[in-house]
mmCIF file of C-alpha atoms in Angstrom:
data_model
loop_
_atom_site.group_PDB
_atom_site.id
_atom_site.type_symbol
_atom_site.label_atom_id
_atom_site.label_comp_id
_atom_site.label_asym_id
_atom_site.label_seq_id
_atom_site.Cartn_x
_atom_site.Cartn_y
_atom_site.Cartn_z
ATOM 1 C CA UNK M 165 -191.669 -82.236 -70.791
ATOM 2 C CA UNK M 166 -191.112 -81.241 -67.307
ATOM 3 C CA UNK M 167 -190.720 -84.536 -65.865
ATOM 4 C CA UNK M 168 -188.038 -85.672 -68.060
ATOM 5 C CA UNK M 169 -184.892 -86.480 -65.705
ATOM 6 C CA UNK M 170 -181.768 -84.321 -65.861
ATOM 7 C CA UNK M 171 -178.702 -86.491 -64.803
ATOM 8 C CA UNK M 172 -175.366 -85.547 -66.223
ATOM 9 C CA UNK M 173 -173.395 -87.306 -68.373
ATOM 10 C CA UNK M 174 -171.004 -87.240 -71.684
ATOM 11 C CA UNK M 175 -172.467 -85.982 -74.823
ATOM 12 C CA UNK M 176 -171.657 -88.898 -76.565
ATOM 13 C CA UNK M 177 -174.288 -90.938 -74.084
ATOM 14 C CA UNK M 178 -176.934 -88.005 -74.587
ATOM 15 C CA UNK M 179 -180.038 -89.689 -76.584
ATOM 16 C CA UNK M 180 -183.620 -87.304 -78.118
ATOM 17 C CA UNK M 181 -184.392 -87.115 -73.968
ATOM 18 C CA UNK M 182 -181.874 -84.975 -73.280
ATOM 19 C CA UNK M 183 -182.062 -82.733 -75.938
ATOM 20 C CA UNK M 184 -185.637 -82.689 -75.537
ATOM 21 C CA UNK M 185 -185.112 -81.448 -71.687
ATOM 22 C CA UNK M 186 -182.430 -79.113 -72.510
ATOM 23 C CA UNK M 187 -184.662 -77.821 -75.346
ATOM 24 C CA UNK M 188 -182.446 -78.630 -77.704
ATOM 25 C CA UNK M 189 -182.958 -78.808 -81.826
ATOM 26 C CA UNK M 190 -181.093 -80.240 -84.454
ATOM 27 C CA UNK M 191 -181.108 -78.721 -87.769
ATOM 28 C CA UNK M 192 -179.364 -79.910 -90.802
ATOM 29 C CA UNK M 193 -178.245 -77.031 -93.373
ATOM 30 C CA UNK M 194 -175.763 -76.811 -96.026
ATOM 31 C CA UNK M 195 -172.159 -75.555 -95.575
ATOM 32 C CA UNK M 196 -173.443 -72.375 -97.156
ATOM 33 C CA UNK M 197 -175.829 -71.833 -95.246
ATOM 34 C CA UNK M 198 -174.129 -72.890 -92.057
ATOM 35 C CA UNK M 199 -171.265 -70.238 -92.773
ATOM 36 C CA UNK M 200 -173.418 -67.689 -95.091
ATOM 37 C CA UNK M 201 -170.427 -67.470 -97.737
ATOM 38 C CA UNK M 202 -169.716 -70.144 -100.692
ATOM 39 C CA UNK M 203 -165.917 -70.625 -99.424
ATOM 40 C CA UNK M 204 -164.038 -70.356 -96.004
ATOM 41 C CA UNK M 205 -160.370 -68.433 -96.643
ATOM 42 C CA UNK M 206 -157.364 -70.298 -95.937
ATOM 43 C CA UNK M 207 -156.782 -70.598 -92.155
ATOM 44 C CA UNK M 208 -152.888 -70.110 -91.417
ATOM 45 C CA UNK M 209 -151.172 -72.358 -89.836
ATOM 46 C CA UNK M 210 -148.074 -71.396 -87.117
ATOM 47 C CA UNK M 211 -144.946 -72.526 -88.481
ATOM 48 C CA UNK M 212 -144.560 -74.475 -85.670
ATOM 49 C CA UNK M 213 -147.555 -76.927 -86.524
ATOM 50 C CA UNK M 214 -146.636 -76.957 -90.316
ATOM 51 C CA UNK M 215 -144.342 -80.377 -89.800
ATOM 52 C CA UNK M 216 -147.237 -81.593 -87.762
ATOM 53 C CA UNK M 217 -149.945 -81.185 -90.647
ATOM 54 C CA UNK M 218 -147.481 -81.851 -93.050
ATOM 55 C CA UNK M 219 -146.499 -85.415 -92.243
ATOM 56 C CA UNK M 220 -148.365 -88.086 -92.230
ATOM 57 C CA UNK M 221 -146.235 -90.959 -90.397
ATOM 58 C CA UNK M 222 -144.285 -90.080 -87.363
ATOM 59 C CA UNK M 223 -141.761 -92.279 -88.329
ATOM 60 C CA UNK M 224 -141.091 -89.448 -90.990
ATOM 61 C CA UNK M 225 -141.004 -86.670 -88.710
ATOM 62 C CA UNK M 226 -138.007 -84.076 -89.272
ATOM 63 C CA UNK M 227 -137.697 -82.933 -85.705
ATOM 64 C CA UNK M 228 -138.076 -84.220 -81.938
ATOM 65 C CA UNK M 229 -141.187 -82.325 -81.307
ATOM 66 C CA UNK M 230 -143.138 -83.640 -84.685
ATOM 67 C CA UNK M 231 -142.532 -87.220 -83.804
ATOM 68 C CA UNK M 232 -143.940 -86.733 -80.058
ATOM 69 C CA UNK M 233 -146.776 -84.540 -81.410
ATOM 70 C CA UNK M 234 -148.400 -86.907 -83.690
ATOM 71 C CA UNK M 235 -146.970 -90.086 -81.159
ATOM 72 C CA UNK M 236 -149.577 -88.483 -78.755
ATOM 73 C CA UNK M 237 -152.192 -88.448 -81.698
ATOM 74 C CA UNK M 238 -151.798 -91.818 -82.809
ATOM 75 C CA UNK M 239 -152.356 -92.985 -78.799
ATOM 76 C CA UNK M 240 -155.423 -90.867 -78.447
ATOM 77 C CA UNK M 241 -156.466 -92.205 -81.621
ATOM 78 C CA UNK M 242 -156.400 -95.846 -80.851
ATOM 79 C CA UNK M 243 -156.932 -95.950 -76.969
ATOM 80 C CA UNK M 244 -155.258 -98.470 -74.799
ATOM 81 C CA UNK M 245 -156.529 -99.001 -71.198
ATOM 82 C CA UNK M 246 -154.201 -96.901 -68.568
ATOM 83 C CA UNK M 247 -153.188 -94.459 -71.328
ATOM 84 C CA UNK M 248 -156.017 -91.731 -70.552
ATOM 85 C CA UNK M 249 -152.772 -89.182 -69.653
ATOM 86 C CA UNK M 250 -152.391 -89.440 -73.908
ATOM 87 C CA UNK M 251 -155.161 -87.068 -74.664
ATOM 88 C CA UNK M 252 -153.838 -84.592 -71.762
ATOM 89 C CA UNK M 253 -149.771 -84.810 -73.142
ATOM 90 C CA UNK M 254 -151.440 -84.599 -77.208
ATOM 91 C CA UNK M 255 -153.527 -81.387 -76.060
ATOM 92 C CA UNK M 256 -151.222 -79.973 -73.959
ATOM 93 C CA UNK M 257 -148.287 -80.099 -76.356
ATOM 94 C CA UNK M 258 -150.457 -79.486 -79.391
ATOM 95 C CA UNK M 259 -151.478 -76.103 -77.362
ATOM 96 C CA UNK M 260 -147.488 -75.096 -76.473
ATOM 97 C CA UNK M 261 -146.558 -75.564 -79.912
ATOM 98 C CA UNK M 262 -149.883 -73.549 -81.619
ATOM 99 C CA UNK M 263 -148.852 -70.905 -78.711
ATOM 100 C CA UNK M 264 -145.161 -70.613 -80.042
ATOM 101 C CA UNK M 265 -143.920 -71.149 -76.436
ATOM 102 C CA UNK M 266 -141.674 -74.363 -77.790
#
């Protein structure tokens, strides 16, 4: 185990070395068991994200802010090359709005 190689990179690229080296395990449990209670309450959700979880097309979106919102998520969703700002704008925004600062 001590000669396995350390080298960074993105935990999507990480294979069973890694998490051997890092002494990582994996262990599969239920949602109860995971959470120790049979049901999670009801998160709330900021009025200011309600549009946002509420509609489904952006095309349908009520106000300004909605339509950019899930704009960003649809672009982050399906990647194009030289749109890598997408994910910064969606997480950035989604944070101002969650933050009540818009």
């Amino acid at each position: 185990m001590a000669n396995l190689i350390r080298s960074a990179k993105s935990g999507n690229d990480w294979t069973q070395n890694e998490l051997r080296a890092y002494n990582i395990h994996v262990v599969d449990q239920s949602f109860v068991e995971f959470f120790n209670q049979n049901q999670l309450p009801v998160p709330s959700v900021p009025p200011a994200l309600r549009h946002f979880c509420e509609t489904e097309d952006r095309r349908l979106a009520p106000d300004d802010a909605t339509y950019a919102l899930l704009h960003y998520l649809d672009l982050v969703q399906n990647p194009k090359e030289d749109l890598e700002a997408a994910v910064e704008n969606f997480a950035f925004d989604l944070l101002e709005i969650s933050s009540g600062k818009t």
